[in-house]
Every structure is written in C-alpha cells, then in structure tokens.
mmCIF file of N, CA and C in Angstrom:
data_model
loop_
_atom_site.group_PDB
_atom_site.id
_atom_site.type_symbol
_atom_site.label_atom_id
_atom_site.label_comp_id
_atom_site.label_asym_id
_atom_site.label_seq_id
_atom_site.Cartn_x
_atom_site.Cartn_y
_atom_site.Cartn_z
ATOM 1 N N UNK A 1 54.567 105.010 -46.348
ATOM 2 C CA UNK A 1 54.272 104.527 -47.682
ATOM 3 C C UNK A 1 55.363 103.556 -48.125
ATOM 4 N N UNK A 2 54.947 102.606 -48.936
ATOM 5 C CA UNK A 2 55.890 101.592 -49.415
ATOM 6 C C UNK A 2 55.795 101.455 -50.928
ATOM 7 N N UNK A 3 56.915 101.103 -51.532
ATOM 8 C CA UNK A 3 56.970 100.844 -52.971
ATOM 9 C C UNK A 3 56.350 99.477 -53.233
ATOM 10 N N UNK A 4 55.404 99.439 -54.177
ATOM 11 C CA UNK A 4 54.767 98.160 -54.535
ATOM 12 C C UNK A 4 55.223 97.648 -55.898
ATOM 13 N N UNK A 5 55.621 98.555 -56.787
ATOM 14 C CA UNK A 5 56.121 98.188 -58.119
ATOM 15 C C UNK A 5 57.267 99.121 -58.457
ATOM 16 N N UNK A 6 58.225 98.581 -59.222
ATOM 17 C CA UNK A 6 59.345 99.419 -59.636
ATOM 18 C C UNK A 6 59.847 98.946 -60.991
ATOM 19 N N UNK A 7 60.252 99.904 -61.837
ATOM 20 C CA UNK A 7 60.795 99.619 -63.161
ATOM 21 C C UNK A 7 62.035 100.469 -63.353
ATOM 22 N N UNK A 8 63.119 99.802 -63.750
ATOM 23 C CA UNK A 8 64.392 100.463 -63.992
ATOM 24 C C UNK A 8 64.602 100.566 -65.503
ATOM 25 N N UNK A 9 64.740 101.768 -65.996
ATOM 26 C CA UNK A 9 64.937 101.977 -67.431
ATOM 27 C C UNK A 9 66.124 101.168 -67.946
ATOM 28 N N UNK A 10 67.210 101.119 -67.185
ATOM 29 C CA UNK A 10 68.422 100.456 -67.664
ATOM 30 C C UNK A 10 68.252 98.950 -67.865
ATOM 31 N N UNK A 11 67.215 98.352 -67.312
ATOM 32 C CA UNK A 11 66.929 96.934 -67.574
ATOM 33 C C UNK A 11 66.553 96.688 -69.028
ATOM 34 N N UNK A 12 66.092 97.718 -69.720
ATOM 35 C CA UNK A 12 65.624 97.594 -71.098
ATOM 36 C C UNK A 12 66.726 97.821 -72.133
ATOM 37 N N UNK A 13 67.879 98.287 -71.708
ATOM 38 C CA UNK A 13 68.942 98.637 -72.646
ATOM 39 C C UNK A 13 69.622 97.392 -73.185
ATOM 40 N N UNK A 14 69.682 97.264 -74.503
ATOM 41 C CA UNK A 14 70.279 96.094 -75.145
ATOM 42 C C UNK A 14 71.760 95.943 -74.829
ATOM 43 N N UNK A 15 72.474 97.047 -74.735
ATOM 44 C CA UNK A 15 73.922 97.004 -74.506
ATOM 45 C C UNK A 15 74.298 97.100 -73.030
ATOM 46 N N UNK A 16 73.328 96.967 -72.147
ATOM 47 C CA UNK A 16 73.601 97.051 -70.718
ATOM 48 C C UNK A 16 73.867 98.480 -70.279
ATOM 49 N N UNK A 17 74.457 98.613 -69.111
ATOM 50 C CA UNK A 17 74.725 99.937 -68.566
ATOM 51 C C UNK A 17 76.033 99.910 -67.800
ATOM 52 N N UNK A 18 76.559 101.095 -67.544
ATOM 53 C CA UNK A 18 77.796 101.235 -66.794
ATOM 54 C C UNK A 18 77.435 101.634 -65.369
ATOM 55 N N UNK A 19 77.665 100.752 -64.427
ATOM 56 C CA UNK A 19 77.285 100.999 -63.034
ATOM 57 C C UNK A 19 77.943 102.249 -62.467
ATOM 58 N N UNK A 20 79.119 102.600 -62.963
ATOM 59 C CA UNK A 20 79.851 103.753 -62.439
ATOM 60 C C UNK A 20 79.552 105.054 -63.185
ATOM 61 N N UNK A 21 79.074 104.958 -64.421
ATOM 62 C CA UNK A 21 78.962 106.145 -65.263
ATOM 63 C C UNK A 21 77.736 106.035 -66.167
ATOM 64 N N UNK A 22 76.563 106.351 -65.619
ATOM 65 C CA UNK A 22 75.337 106.274 -66.404
ATOM 66 C C UNK A 22 74.231 107.075 -65.735
ATOM 67 N N UNK A 23 73.106 107.181 -66.427
ATOM 68 C CA UNK A 23 71.917 107.802 -65.852
ATOM 69 C C UNK A 23 70.704 107.025 -66.322
ATOM 70 N N UNK A 24 69.649 107.057 -65.524
ATOM 71 C CA UNK A 24 68.471 106.253 -65.834
ATOM 72 C C UNK A 24 67.255 106.787 -65.094
ATOM 73 N N UNK A 25 66.110 106.655 -65.744
ATOM 74 C CA UNK A 25 64.845 106.916 -65.064
ATOM 75 C C UNK A 25 64.422 105.658 -64.314
ATOM 76 N N UNK A 26 63.728 105.864 -63.223
ATOM 77 C CA UNK A 26 63.162 104.760 -62.445
ATOM 78 C C UNK A 26 61.715 105.140 -62.143
ATOM 79 N N UNK A 27 60.805 104.282 -62.544
ATOM 80 C CA UNK A 27 59.378 104.496 -62.294
ATOM 81 C C UNK A 27 58.947 103.584 -61.160
ATOM 82 N N UNK A 28 58.118 104.102 -60.271
ATOM 83 C CA UNK A 28 57.667 103.276 -59.156
ATOM 84 C C UNK A 28 56.261 103.667 -58.739
ATOM 85 N N UNK A 29 55.598 102.715 -58.101
ATOM 86 C CA UNK A 29 54.248 102.922 -57.589
ATOM 87 C C UNK A 29 54.264 102.679 -56.092
ATOM 88 N N UNK A 30 53.519 103.502 -55.375
ATOM 89 C CA UNK A 30 53.427 103.363 -53.922
ATOM 90 C C UNK A 30 52.143 102.651 -53.543
ATOM 91 N N UNK A 31 52.078 102.195 -52.310
ATOM 92 C CA UNK A 31 50.915 101.436 -51.858
ATOM 93 C C UNK A 31 49.630 102.257 -51.801
ATOM 94 N N UNK A 32 49.735 103.583 -51.951
ATOM 95 C CA UNK A 32 48.520 104.402 -52.035
ATOM 96 C C UNK A 32 48.028 104.534 -53.477
ATOM 97 N N UNK A 33 48.711 103.865 -54.415
ATOM 98 C CA UNK A 33 48.333 103.881 -55.819
ATOM 99 C C UNK A 33 48.990 104.982 -56.631
ATOM 100 N N UNK A 34 49.697 105.900 -55.991
ATOM 101 C CA UNK A 34 50.355 106.979 -56.724
ATOM 102 C C UNK A 34 51.567 106.435 -57.479
ATOM 103 N N UNK A 35 51.836 107.062 -58.634
ATOM 104 C CA UNK A 35 52.940 106.639 -59.492
ATOM 105 C C UNK A 35 53.908 107.796 -59.662
ATOM 106 N N UNK A 36 55.198 107.445 -59.683
ATOM 107 C CA UNK A 36 56.244 108.454 -59.659
ATOM 108 C C UNK A 36 57.396 108.075 -60.571
ATOM 109 N N UNK A 37 58.171 109.091 -60.953
ATOM 110 C CA UNK A 37 59.402 108.879 -61.711
ATOM 111 C C UNK A 37 60.534 109.584 -60.973
ATOM 112 N N UNK A 38 61.668 108.910 -60.900
ATOM 113 C CA UNK A 38 62.877 109.494 -60.331
ATOM 114 C C UNK A 38 63.973 109.404 -61.390
ATOM 115 N N UNK A 39 64.790 110.437 -61.456
ATOM 116 C CA UNK A 39 65.862 110.506 -62.443
ATOM 117 C C UNK A 39 67.204 110.395 -61.716
ATOM 118 N N UNK A 40 67.922 109.292 -61.959
ATOM 119 C CA UNK A 40 69.180 109.017 -61.271
ATOM 120 C C UNK A 40 70.373 109.212 -62.199
ATOM 121 N N UNK A 41 71.426 109.813 -61.657
ATOM 122 C CA UNK A 41 72.695 109.996 -62.345
ATOM 123 C C UNK A 41 73.803 109.554 -61.395
ATOM 124 N N UNK A 42 74.818 108.871 -61.925
ATOM 125 C CA UNK A 42 75.996 108.644 -61.087
ATOM 126 C C UNK A 42 76.796 109.952 -61.065
ATOM 127 N N UNK A 43 77.579 110.121 -60.024
ATOM 128 C CA UNK A 43 78.414 111.324 -59.930
ATOM 129 C C UNK A 43 79.329 111.430 -61.146
ATOM 130 N N UNK A 44 79.912 110.306 -61.529
ATOM 131 C CA UNK A 44 80.831 110.303 -62.670
ATOM 132 C C UNK A 44 80.103 110.681 -63.956
ATOM 133 N N UNK A 45 78.841 110.309 -64.088
ATOM 134 C CA UNK A 45 78.094 110.612 -65.296
ATOM 135 C C UNK A 45 77.923 112.107 -65.501
ATOM 136 N N UNK A 46 77.811 112.853 -64.438
ATOM 137 C CA UNK A 46 77.720 114.307 -64.559
ATOM 138 C C UNK A 46 78.983 114.857 -65.229
ATOM 139 N N UNK A 47 80.137 114.340 -64.853
ATOM 140 C CA UNK A 47 81.402 114.768 -65.471
ATOM 141 C C UNK A 47 81.431 114.346 -66.938
ATOM 142 N N UNK A 48 80.996 113.118 -67.222
ATOM 143 C CA UNK A 48 80.971 112.622 -68.601
ATOM 144 C C UNK A 48 80.058 113.478 -69.469
ATOM 145 N N UNK A 49 78.891 113.827 -68.961
ATOM 146 C CA UNK A 49 77.956 114.670 -69.715
ATOM 147 C C UNK A 49 78.578 116.047 -69.963
ATOM 148 N N UNK A 50 79.223 116.607 -68.951
ATOM 149 C CA UNK A 50 79.869 117.907 -69.101
ATOM 150 C C UNK A 50 80.964 117.857 -70.161
ATOM 151 N N UNK A 51 81.780 116.822 -70.153
ATOM 152 C CA UNK A 51 82.846 116.685 -71.144
ATOM 153 C C UNK A 51 82.278 116.523 -72.557
ATOM 154 N N UNK A 52 81.217 115.732 -72.687
ATOM 155 C CA UNK A 52 80.568 115.566 -73.994
ATOM 156 C C UNK A 52 80.054 116.922 -74.484
ATOM 157 N N UNK A 53 79.415 117.666 -73.591
ATOM 158 C CA UNK A 53 78.850 118.960 -73.962
ATOM 159 C C UNK A 53 79.927 119.977 -74.330
ATOM 160 N N UNK A 54 81.106 119.858 -73.744
ATOM 161 C CA UNK A 54 82.210 120.733 -74.125
ATOM 162 C C UNK A 54 82.569 120.525 -75.592
ATOM 163 N N UNK A 55 82.476 119.278 -76.047
ATOM 164 C CA UNK A 55 82.810 118.947 -77.437
ATOM 165 C C UNK A 55 81.669 119.266 -78.398
ATOM 166 N N UNK A 56 80.430 119.077 -77.964
ATOM 167 C CA UNK A 56 79.284 119.294 -78.863
ATOM 168 C C UNK A 56 78.789 120.727 -78.839
ATOM 169 N N UNK A 57 79.150 121.481 -77.807
ATOM 170 C CA UNK A 57 78.681 122.848 -77.674
ATOM 171 C C UNK A 57 77.369 122.981 -76.917
ATOM 172 N N UNK A 58 76.763 121.849 -76.545
ATOM 173 C CA UNK A 58 75.505 121.897 -75.797
ATOM 174 C C UNK A 58 75.725 122.534 -74.426
ATOM 175 N N UNK A 59 74.661 123.113 -73.907
ATOM 176 C CA UNK A 59 74.676 123.703 -72.547
ATOM 177 C C UNK A 59 75.857 124.668 -72.374
ATOM 178 N N UNK A 60 75.962 125.588 -73.338
ATOM 179 C CA UNK A 60 77.069 126.563 -73.347
ATOM 180 C C UNK A 60 78.419 125.857 -73.251
ATOM 181 N N UNK A 61 78.554 124.847 -74.077
ATOM 182 C CA UNK A 61 79.799 124.062 -74.147
ATOM 183 C C UNK A 61 80.178 123.491 -72.776
ATOM 184 N N UNK A 62 79.179 122.885 -72.120
ATOM 185 C CA UNK A 62 79.438 122.198 -70.861
ATOM 186 C C UNK A 62 79.526 123.092 -69.641
ATOM 187 N N UNK A 63 79.089 124.339 -69.771
ATOM 188 C CA UNK A 63 79.185 125.272 -68.651
ATOM 189 C C UNK A 63 78.082 125.085 -67.625
ATOM 190 N N UNK A 64 77.020 124.345 -67.997
ATOM 191 C CA UNK A 64 75.959 124.062 -67.037
ATOM 192 C C UNK A 64 75.321 122.718 -67.372
ATOM 193 N N UNK A 65 74.556 122.220 -66.436
ATOM 194 C CA UNK A 65 73.786 120.995 -66.627
ATOM 195 C C UNK A 65 72.415 121.248 -66.030
ATOM 196 N N UNK A 66 71.374 120.872 -66.765
ATOM 197 C CA UNK A 66 70.013 121.084 -66.276
ATOM 198 C C UNK A 66 69.250 119.774 -66.342
ATOM 199 N N UNK A 67 68.649 119.441 -65.222
ATOM 200 C CA UNK A 67 67.794 118.265 -65.156
ATOM 201 C C UNK A 67 66.807 118.491 -64.023
ATOM 202 N N UNK A 68 65.557 118.218 -64.274
ATOM 203 C CA UNK A 68 64.546 118.391 -63.230
ATOM 204 C C UNK A 68 64.666 117.288 -62.188
ATOM 205 N N UNK A 69 64.838 117.675 -60.961
ATOM 206 C CA UNK A 69 64.790 116.752 -59.831
ATOM 207 C C UNK A 69 65.773 115.589 -59.947
ATOM 208 N N UNK A 70 66.980 115.882 -60.391
ATOM 209 C CA UNK A 70 68.011 114.847 -60.505
ATOM 210 C C UNK A 70 68.430 114.349 -59.127
ATOM 211 N N UNK A 71 68.682 113.050 -59.059
ATOM 212 C CA UNK A 71 69.198 112.424 -57.840
ATOM 213 C C UNK A 71 70.553 111.810 -58.204
ATOM 214 N N UNK A 72 71.591 112.209 -57.500
ATOM 215 C CA UNK A 72 72.935 111.728 -57.788
ATOM 216 C C UNK A 72 73.302 110.611 -56.810
ATOM 217 N N UNK A 73 73.891 109.540 -57.368
ATOM 218 C CA UNK A 73 74.257 108.370 -56.571
ATOM 219 C C UNK A 73 75.669 107.920 -56.942
ATOM 220 N N UNK A 74 76.271 107.138 -56.065
ATOM 221 C CA UNK A 74 77.632 106.677 -56.304
ATOM 222 C C UNK A 74 77.701 105.596 -57.376
ATOM 223 N N UNK A 75 76.704 104.715 -57.440
ATOM 224 C CA UNK A 75 76.676 103.630 -58.424
ATOM 225 C C UNK A 75 75.249 103.419 -58.910
ATOM 226 N N UNK A 76 75.115 103.048 -60.171
ATOM 227 C CA UNK A 76 73.812 102.709 -60.741
ATOM 228 C C UNK A 76 73.544 101.247 -60.375
ATOM 229 N N UNK A 77 72.955 101.095 -59.206
ATOM 230 C CA UNK A 77 72.781 99.774 -58.609
ATOM 231 C C UNK A 77 71.362 99.683 -58.054
ATOM 232 N N UNK A 78 70.645 98.605 -58.402
ATOM 233 C CA UNK A 78 69.238 98.486 -57.990
ATOM 234 C C UNK A 78 69.055 98.563 -56.482
ATOM 235 N N UNK A 79 69.883 97.854 -55.731
ATOM 236 C CA UNK A 79 69.735 97.876 -54.269
ATOM 237 C C UNK A 79 69.942 99.279 -53.713
ATOM 238 N N UNK A 80 70.944 99.976 -54.227
ATOM 239 C CA UNK A 80 71.196 101.347 -53.772
ATOM 240 C C UNK A 80 70.031 102.252 -54.146
ATOM 241 N N UNK A 81 69.531 102.132 -55.362
ATOM 242 C CA UNK A 81 68.418 102.967 -55.805
ATOM 243 C C UNK A 81 67.188 102.743 -54.932
ATOM 244 N N UNK A 82 66.868 101.493 -54.650
ATOM 245 C CA UNK A 82 65.712 101.196 -53.795
ATOM 246 C C UNK A 82 65.926 101.784 -52.403
ATOM 247 N N UNK A 83 67.127 101.674 -51.872
ATOM 248 C CA UNK A 83 67.420 102.263 -50.555
ATOM 249 C C UNK A 83 67.243 103.774 -50.571
ATOM 250 N N UNK A 84 67.730 104.422 -51.626
ATOM 251 C CA UNK A 84 67.590 105.877 -51.753
ATOM 252 C C UNK A 84 66.112 106.259 -51.838
ATOM 253 N N UNK A 85 65.369 105.547 -52.685
ATOM 254 C CA UNK A 85 63.939 105.842 -52.815
ATOM 255 C C UNK A 85 63.228 105.697 -51.479
ATOM 256 N N UNK A 86 63.482 104.599 -50.777
ATOM 257 C CA UNK A 86 62.828 104.377 -49.480
ATOM 258 C C UNK A 86 63.184 105.474 -48.478
ATOM 259 N N UNK A 87 64.444 105.848 -48.455
ATOM 260 C CA UNK A 87 64.888 106.927 -47.556
ATOM 261 C C UNK A 87 64.158 108.232 -47.869
ATOM 262 N N UNK A 88 64.097 108.564 -49.148
ATOM 263 C CA UNK A 88 63.469 109.825 -49.544
ATOM 264 C C UNK A 88 61.961 109.793 -49.296
ATOM 265 N N UNK A 89 61.329 108.662 -49.570
ATOM 266 C CA UNK A 89 59.883 108.540 -49.341
ATOM 267 C C UNK A 89 59.562 108.720 -47.856
ATOM 268 N N UNK A 90 60.395 108.184 -47.004
ATOM 269 C CA UNK A 90 60.150 108.286 -45.561
ATOM 270 C C UNK A 90 60.436 109.677 -45.002
ATOM 271 N N UNK A 91 61.370 110.399 -45.634
ATOM 272 C CA UNK A 91 61.821 111.670 -45.060
ATOM 273 C C UNK A 91 61.278 112.919 -45.726
ATOM 274 N N UNK A 92 60.677 112.800 -46.887
ATOM 275 C CA UNK A 92 60.165 113.979 -47.592
ATOM 276 C C UNK A 92 58.686 114.170 -47.292
ATOM 277 N N UNK A 93 58.323 115.367 -46.930
ATOM 278 C CA UNK A 93 56.909 115.674 -46.693
ATOM 279 C C UNK A 93 56.162 115.845 -48.011
ATOM 280 N N UNK A 94 56.835 116.392 -49.002
ATOM 281 C CA UNK A 94 56.215 116.658 -50.301
ATOM 282 C C UNK A 94 56.999 115.901 -51.365
ATOM 283 N N UNK A 95 56.499 114.748 -51.777
ATOM 284 C CA UNK A 95 57.213 113.919 -52.752
ATOM 285 C C UNK A 95 57.405 114.632 -54.081
ATOM 286 N N UNK A 96 56.544 115.601 -54.404
ATOM 287 C CA UNK A 96 56.695 116.313 -55.670
ATOM 288 C C UNK A 96 57.947 117.192 -55.695
ATOM 289 N N UNK A 97 58.549 117.418 -54.552
ATOM 290 C CA UNK A 97 59.779 118.206 -54.530
ATOM 291 C C UNK A 97 60.992 117.384 -54.972
ATOM 292 N N UNK A 98 60.890 116.050 -54.940
ATOM 293 C CA UNK A 98 62.030 115.210 -55.315
ATOM 294 C C UNK A 98 61.715 114.235 -56.450
ATOM 295 N N UNK A 99 60.443 113.959 -56.690
ATOM 296 C CA UNK A 99 60.036 113.030 -57.757
ATOM 297 C C UNK A 99 59.019 113.713 -58.662
ATOM 298 N N UNK A 100 58.855 113.148 -59.848
ATOM 299 C CA UNK A 100 57.829 113.629 -60.777
ATOM 300 C C UNK A 100 56.621 112.715 -60.679
ATOM 301 N N UNK A 101 55.471 113.294 -60.407
ATOM 302 C CA UNK A 101 54.229 112.509 -60.312
ATOM 303 C C UNK A 101 53.802 112.083 -61.724
ATOM 304 N N UNK A 102 53.342 110.853 -61.831
ATOM 305 C CA UNK A 102 52.852 110.301 -63.098
ATOM 306 C C UNK A 102 51.347 110.214 -62.996
ATOM 307 N N UNK A 103 50.665 110.867 -63.913
ATOM 308 C CA UNK A 103 49.200 110.793 -63.931
ATOM 309 C C UNK A 103 48.753 109.496 -64.585
ATOM 310 N N UNK A 104 47.729 108.907 -64.045
ATOM 311 C CA UNK A 104 47.230 107.638 -64.590
ATOM 312 C C UNK A 104 46.634 107.816 -65.953
#
C-alpha cells in the first residue's frame, strides 16, 4: 500500500512549530482509499508535557501520560514522518494497531 494524500496538522499553525519539541496529528489516505490518522510526538515533547502537567496538576501532576497510538520521533520533520509512516505501513499486518481509521 502507498500513501496518496497526506496532511500535517502543524502546517496550519499560525505561529509555526518546534521541530524538536512538539506534537501533531497527521492524516493520510492510502491507495486503497482508506483514511487514517497518526499522532506524532517528539521525544522531548513528552518531557515538556510531563513538566507542564507537574505544574497544572493534570495526569496526577505529571505522573503519567496517556495518548492513543502515539508515535514518538526524534524531530517533527515531514520527511521523517513520511518515512516512519511508510515503514509502519509496510511492516504492520493490522494498521488499526498503530493508526486510527477515519470513516468516510
């Protein structure tokens, strides 16, 4: 299967994004017509979220982090994200285990 369309949430942000410390949804369509969402976080962003939660009290004051099907990457970079998606699409038997299916 191949990606035919892709949309990066961070392209829509007015203030841009931090390649080293951010998170973003990525929506994509495969050549079979199926549509999917992937949730990407940089490794550093997990630490930033934990520190924020320690101050706000969320998630037991930063004691845990919960996200469905999170994918962690070194940098929020389009080329890297596409490479990760292609790798996962080729190697996963059940895409629903790593991505969220989008109903038409």
